[in-house]
mmCIF file of C-alpha atoms in Angstrom:
data_model
loop_
_atom_site.group_PDB
_atom_site.id
_atom_site.type_symbol
_atom_site.label_atom_id
_atom_site.label_comp_id
_atom_site.label_asym_id
_atom_site.label_seq_id
_atom_site.Cartn_x
_atom_site.Cartn_y
_atom_site.Cartn_z
ATOM 1 C CA GLN A 1 -11.294 7.974 28.013
ATOM 2 C CA GLN A 2 -8.299 7.741 25.701
ATOM 3 C CA PRO A 3 -5.568 10.341 26.270
ATOM 4 C CA VAL A 4 -4.391 12.445 23.337
ATOM 5 C CA GLN A 5 -0.740 12.377 22.366
ATOM 6 C CA SER A 6 1.156 14.873 20.243
ATOM 7 C CA PRO A 7 2.955 14.935 17.949
ATOM 8 C CA GLN A 8 2.021 11.778 16.035
ATOM 9 C CA ALA A 9 5.562 11.412 14.718
ATOM 10 C CA VAL A 10 8.986 12.918 15.302
ATOM 11 C CA ILE A 11 12.153 12.566 13.240
ATOM 12 C CA LEU A 12 15.456 13.460 14.880
ATOM 13 C CA ARG A 13 19.169 13.263 14.287
ATOM 14 C CA GLU A 14 21.301 11.756 17.010
ATOM 15 C CA GLY A 15 21.948 14.231 19.765
ATOM 16 C CA GLU A 16 18.767 16.245 19.221
ATOM 17 C CA ASP A 17 16.033 16.687 21.817
ATOM 18 C CA ALA A 18 12.327 15.873 21.643
ATOM 19 C CA VAL A 19 9.196 16.427 23.708
ATOM 20 C CA ILE A 20 6.114 14.227 23.566
ATOM 21 C CA ASN A 21 2.895 15.431 25.125
ATOM 22 C CA CYS A 22 -0.059 13.576 26.597
ATOM 23 C CA SER A 23 -3.316 15.152 27.714
ATOM 24 C CA SER A 24 -6.567 13.954 29.193
ATOM 25 C CA SER A 25 -9.990 15.491 29.631
ATOM 26 C CA LYS A 26 -10.459 13.536 32.884
ATOM 27 C CA ALA A 27 -8.799 13.915 36.280
ATOM 28 C CA LEU A 28 -5.867 11.565 36.467
ATOM 29 C CA TYR A 29 -4.397 9.396 39.205
ATOM 30 C CA SER A 30 -1.281 8.470 37.291
ATOM 31 C CA VAL A 31 0.477 8.729 33.962
ATOM 32 C CA HIS A 32 2.712 5.975 32.611
ATOM 33 C CA TRP A 33 5.149 6.137 29.709
ATOM 34 C CA TYR A 34 6.156 3.105 27.624
ATOM 35 C CA ARG A 35 8.295 2.567 24.547
ATOM 36 C CA GLN A 36 7.556 -0.155 22.033
ATOM 37 C CA LYS A 37 9.946 -1.207 19.307
ATOM 38 C CA HIS A 38 8.667 -2.933 16.193
ATOM 39 C CA GLY A 39 7.701 -6.532 16.895
ATOM 40 C CA GLU A 40 8.403 -6.233 20.613
ATOM 41 C CA ALA A 41 6.411 -5.717 23.793
ATOM 42 C CA PRO A 42 5.948 -2.267 25.326
ATOM 43 C CA VAL A 43 8.656 -1.484 27.860
ATOM 44 C CA PHE A 44 8.006 0.631 30.927
ATOM 45 C CA LEU A 45 9.893 3.942 31.114
ATOM 46 C CA MET A 46 8.415 5.802 34.064
ATOM 47 C CA ILE A 47 5.323 6.506 36.093
ATOM 48 C CA LEU A 48 4.104 9.789 37.535
ATOM 49 C CA LEU A 49 1.496 9.990 40.251
ATOM 50 C CA LYS A 50 -0.801 12.953 40.911
ATOM 51 C CA GLY A 51 1.093 15.632 42.726
ATOM 52 C CA GLY A 52 2.872 17.403 39.874
ATOM 53 C CA GLU A 53 6.131 15.531 40.263
ATOM 54 C CA GLN A 54 8.865 15.235 37.722
ATOM 55 C CA LYS A 55 10.945 12.146 37.236
ATOM 56 C CA GLY A 56 14.114 11.464 35.375
ATOM 57 C CA HIS A 57 16.033 8.489 34.156
ATOM 58 C CA GLU A 58 19.360 9.275 32.511
ATOM 59 C CA LYS A 59 18.468 11.410 29.510
ATOM 60 C CA ILE A 60 14.739 10.733 29.649
ATOM 61 C CA SER A 61 12.536 12.649 32.041
ATOM 62 C CA ALA A 62 8.862 13.446 32.414
ATOM 63 C CA SER A 63 6.553 15.868 34.125
ATOM 64 C CA PHE A 64 2.915 15.733 35.183
ATOM 65 C CA ASN A 65 0.800 18.849 35.501
ATOM 66 C CA GLU A 66 -2.061 17.701 37.698
ATOM 67 C CA LYS A 67 -4.103 20.861 37.208
ATOM 68 C CA LYS A 68 -4.029 20.605 33.430
ATOM 69 C CA GLN A 69 -4.098 16.768 33.298
ATOM 70 C CA GLN A 70 -1.095 16.894 31.034
ATOM 71 C CA SER A 71 2.184 15.037 30.981
ATOM 72 C CA SER A 72 5.262 15.545 28.880
ATOM 73 C CA LEU A 73 8.131 13.178 28.121
ATOM 74 C CA TYR A 74 11.506 14.809 27.514
ATOM 75 C CA LEU A 75 14.163 13.013 25.497
ATOM 76 C CA THR A 76 17.515 14.782 25.505
ATOM 77 C CA ALA A 77 20.591 14.080 23.398
ATOM 78 C CA SER A 78 18.701 11.331 21.577
ATOM 79 C CA GLN A 79 20.390 8.064 20.683
ATOM 80 C CA LEU A 80 19.583 5.590 17.898
ATOM 81 C CA SER A 81 18.206 3.254 20.561
ATOM 82 C CA TYR A 82 15.479 5.768 21.381
ATOM 83 C CA SER A 83 13.669 4.967 18.136
ATOM 84 C CA GLY A 84 10.279 3.366 18.623
ATOM 85 C CA THR A 85 6.674 4.196 19.416
ATOM 86 C CA TYR A 86 6.052 5.980 22.680
ATOM 87 C CA PHE A 87 2.753 5.498 24.465
ATOM 88 C CA CYS A 88 1.414 7.340 27.430
ATOM 89 C CA GLY A 89 -1.021 5.423 29.581
ATOM 90 C CA THR A 90 -3.405 7.153 31.939
ATOM 91 C CA SER A 91 -5.298 5.952 34.974
ATOM 92 C CA GLN A 92 -8.341 8.013 35.914
ATOM 93 C CA LEU A 93 -8.903 9.375 39.404
ATOM 94 C CA ASN A 94 -11.967 8.087 41.229
ATOM 95 C CA ALA A 95 -14.018 9.731 43.988
ATOM 96 C CA GLY A 96 -12.023 7.864 46.626
ATOM 97 C CA GLY A 97 -8.763 9.427 45.544
ATOM 98 C CA THR A 98 -7.314 6.332 43.862
ATOM 99 C CA SER A 99 -7.784 4.985 40.368
ATOM 100 C CA TYR A 100 -10.425 2.901 38.636
ATOM 101 C CA GLY A 101 -7.714 0.364 37.931
ATOM 102 C CA LYS A 102 -7.648 0.730 34.144
ATOM 103 C CA LEU A 103 -4.678 1.944 32.177
ATOM 104 C CA THR A 104 -5.730 3.461 28.849
ATOM 105 C CA PHE A 105 -3.109 4.191 26.216
ATOM 106 C CA GLY A 106 -2.836 7.145 23.878
ATOM 107 C CA GLN A 107 -2.478 6.663 20.119
ATOM 108 C CA GLY A 108 1.285 6.705 20.296
ATOM 109 C CA THR A 109 4.102 8.877 18.963
ATOM 110 C CA ILE A 110 6.508 7.349 16.462
ATOM 111 C CA LEU A 111 10.039 8.543 17.170
ATOM 112 C CA THR A 112 12.742 7.959 14.564
ATOM 113 C CA VAL A 113 16.368 8.833 15.295
ATOM 114 C CA HIS A 114 18.786 8.983 12.359
ATOM 115 C CA PRO A 115 22.591 8.900 12.579
ATOM 116 C CA ASP B 1 14.530 -11.222 28.802
ATOM 117 C CA THR B 2 10.898 -10.621 29.697
ATOM 118 C CA GLU B 3 9.670 -11.737 33.111
ATOM 119 C CA VAL B 4 6.195 -12.371 31.759
ATOM 120 C CA THR B 5 6.115 -15.408 29.509
ATOM 121 C CA GLN B 6 3.445 -15.931 26.888
ATOM 122 C CA THR B 7 2.802 -19.027 24.816
ATOM 123 C CA PRO B 8 2.454 -19.685 21.999
ATOM 124 C CA LYS B 9 4.301 -16.893 20.169
ATOM 125 C CA HIS B 10 2.236 -17.408 17.044
ATOM 126 C CA LEU B 11 -1.151 -19.008 16.543
ATOM 127 C CA VAL B 12 -3.207 -19.600 13.421
ATOM 128 C CA MET B 13 -6.725 -20.831 13.954
ATOM 129 C CA GLY B 14 -9.893 -21.315 11.992
ATOM 130 C CA MET B 15 -13.163 -19.711 12.951
ATOM 131 C CA THR B 16 -14.512 -22.971 14.358
ATOM 132 C CA ASN B 17 -11.463 -23.861 16.422
ATOM 133 C CA LYS B 18 -10.990 -23.633 20.171
ATOM 134 C CA LYS B 19 -7.578 -22.561 21.401
ATOM 135 C CA SER B 20 -6.019 -21.042 24.512
ATOM 136 C CA LEU B 21 -3.343 -18.445 25.140
ATOM 137 C CA LYS B 22 -1.200 -18.817 28.229
ATOM 138 C CA CYS B 23 0.610 -16.247 30.357
ATOM 139 C CA GLU B 24 2.884 -16.851 33.332
ATOM 140 C CA GLN B 25 4.712 -14.581 35.750
ATOM 141 C CA HIS B 26 6.742 -15.358 38.853
ATOM 142 C CA MET B 27 7.253 -11.858 40.200
ATOM 143 C CA GLY B 28 4.557 -12.171 42.843
ATOM 144 C CA HIS B 29 2.383 -9.629 41.074
ATOM 145 C CA ARG B 30 -1.275 -9.740 42.075
ATOM 146 C CA ALA B 31 -2.745 -7.948 39.068
ATOM 147 C CA MET B 32 -2.738 -9.452 35.588
ATOM 148 C CA TYR B 33 -4.088 -8.086 32.344
ATOM 149 C CA TRP B 34 -4.999 -9.022 28.803
ATOM 150 C CA TYR B 35 -4.536 -6.364 26.125
ATOM 151 C CA LYS B 36 -5.252 -6.609 22.393
ATOM 152 C CA GLN B 37 -3.106 -4.669 19.941
ATOM 153 C CA LYS B 38 -3.810 -4.167 16.260
ATOM 154 C CA ALA B 39 -1.059 -3.022 13.910
ATOM 155 C CA LYS B 40 -0.018 0.610 14.411
ATOM 156 C CA LYS B 41 -2.546 1.013 17.239
ATOM 157 C CA PRO B 42 -2.141 1.236 21.012
ATOM 158 C CA PRO B 43 -2.822 -1.736 23.275
ATOM 159 C CA GLU B 44 -6.526 -1.955 24.198
ATOM 160 C CA LEU B 45 -7.495 -3.291 27.597
ATOM 161 C CA MET B 46 -9.613 -6.443 27.579
ATOM 162 C CA PHE B 47 -9.563 -7.893 31.101
ATOM 163 C CA VAL B 48 -8.052 -7.170 34.508
ATOM 164 C CA TYR B 49 -7.587 -9.765 37.236
ATOM 165 C CA SER B 50 -6.803 -8.749 40.779
ATOM 166 C CA TYR B 51 -5.950 -11.411 43.349
ATOM 167 C CA GLU B 52 -7.165 -14.040 40.893
ATOM 168 C CA LYS B 53 -10.600 -12.468 40.571
ATOM 169 C CA LEU B 54 -11.891 -10.787 37.443
ATOM 170 C CA SER B 55 -12.197 -7.108 38.300
ATOM 171 C CA ILE B 56 -12.614 -5.492 34.882
ATOM 172 C CA ASN B 57 -14.134 -6.785 31.637
ATOM 173 C CA GLU B 58 -14.078 -4.130 28.942
ATOM 174 C CA SER B 59 -17.247 -5.417 27.275
ATOM 175 C CA VAL B 60 -15.276 -8.085 25.470
ATOM 176 C CA PRO B 61 -17.303 -10.538 23.327
ATOM 177 C CA SER B 62 -17.977 -13.882 24.992
ATOM 178 C CA ARG B 63 -15.895 -15.701 22.378
ATOM 179 C CA PHE B 64 -12.976 -14.556 24.550
ATOM 180 C CA SER B 65 -13.010 -16.223 27.955
ATOM 181 C CA PRO B 66 -10.333 -15.390 30.538
ATOM 182 C CA GLU B 67 -9.266 -17.629 33.368
ATOM 183 C CA CYS B 68 -6.862 -17.139 36.262
ATOM 184 C CA PRO B 69 -6.118 -20.577 37.770
ATOM 185 C CA ASN B 70 -3.639 -19.178 40.303
ATOM 186 C CA SER B 71 -1.655 -16.052 41.077
ATOM 187 C CA SER B 72 1.025 -16.858 38.499
ATOM 188 C CA LEU B 73 -1.068 -17.972 35.559
ATOM 189 C CA LEU B 74 -3.507 -16.276 33.234
ATOM 190 C CA ASN B 75 -5.245 -17.938 30.314
ATOM 191 C CA LEU B 76 -7.365 -16.629 27.487
ATOM 192 C CA HIS B 77 -9.667 -19.196 25.927
ATOM 193 C CA LEU B 78 -10.687 -18.545 22.346
ATOM 194 C CA HIS B 79 -13.716 -19.965 20.560
ATOM 195 C CA ALA B 80 -15.497 -19.130 17.309
ATOM 196 C CA LEU B 81 -13.305 -16.148 16.583
ATOM 197 C CA GLN B 82 -13.702 -13.837 13.626
ATOM 198 C CA PRO B 83 -10.975 -12.719 11.182
ATOM 199 C CA GLU B 84 -11.129 -9.222 12.712
ATOM 200 C CA ASP B 85 -9.916 -10.750 15.990
ATOM 201 C CA SER B 86 -6.513 -11.250 14.405
ATOM 202 C CA ALA B 87 -4.096 -9.174 16.474
ATOM 203 C CA LEU B 88 -1.233 -9.268 18.950
ATOM 204 C CA TYR B 89 -2.495 -10.358 22.361
ATOM 205 C CA LEU B 90 -0.409 -9.005 25.200
ATOM 206 C CA CYS B 91 -0.406 -10.189 28.773
ATOM 207 C CA ALA B 92 0.865 -7.897 31.518
ATOM 208 C CA SER B 93 1.247 -7.954 35.261
ATOM 209 C CA SER B 94 1.776 -5.376 37.983
ATOM 210 C CA VAL B 95 2.227 -5.283 41.729
ATOM 211 C CA GLY B 96 -1.185 -3.682 42.227
ATOM 212 C CA ARG B 97 -4.031 -2.743 39.931
ATOM 213 C CA PHE B 98 -4.539 0.871 40.891
ATOM 214 C CA GLY B 99 -2.295 2.461 38.309
ATOM 215 C CA ASP B 100 0.537 3.214 40.719
ATOM 216 C CA SER B 101 2.869 0.426 39.620
ATOM 217 C CA PRO B 102 4.400 -0.337 36.220
ATOM 218 C CA LEU B 103 2.965 -2.876 33.834
ATOM 219 C CA HIS B 104 5.352 -5.646 32.814
ATOM 220 C CA PHE B 105 4.363 -6.949 29.400
ATOM 221 C CA GLY B 106 5.015 -10.321 27.862
ATOM 222 C CA ASN B 107 6.172 -10.546 24.238
ATOM 223 C CA GLY B 108 2.664 -11.382 23.116
ATOM 224 C CA THR B 109 0.923 -14.007 21.022
ATOM 225 C CA ARG B 110 0.376 -13.055 17.407
ATOM 226 C CA LEU B 111 -3.000 -14.509 16.491
ATOM 227 C CA THR B 112 -4.270 -15.009 12.961
ATOM 228 C CA VAL B 113 -7.856 -16.124 12.440
ATOM 229 C CA THR B 114 -8.549 -17.644 9.028
#
């Protein structure tokens, strides 16, 4: 089941903040976030496991609301290097409390940061 | 520099050709994946290998045949492809396959079927 990302595109000026959302209709074991620049491979940003934790990495952080099956990626004080397409990837929870072993990506959010 | 190496970077093949894509990682990861990515679309899972055994096949047509000769190598054999199979083929690896470890992607093979 493909997760739904919003918004589809965001345009920012350097220093502005952005939030990208990811939601699923299925119970989730984990949520991953990746950034892909044009012509390059997706690069891992962070992973959140069920439990409602929040993680941060410099000016990029994320949260996972286990009850709502939603995750949000927070980009603060954006830099030009943040431009790219952001994908969330979700792994569904199985009856045994782990995942089915498949990571399914959302449609992506195109982030453009201007000087 | 990516730790997952894919060759070739580009491949052009006719519909009657047989070719192979190669992926290699030396991180000791036990799960390896093939994803297909069309332009402006997300990566779509094709196959998952865990401990060198095929664990997931996402109903991929038989003209795509994966192979995992050892824990470091993953191949994708191509035969009688269609023009709509043209895409970026991404290989990835992770410590485990249960969604609790990051995927490390290679730079991909851009395939054009003529």
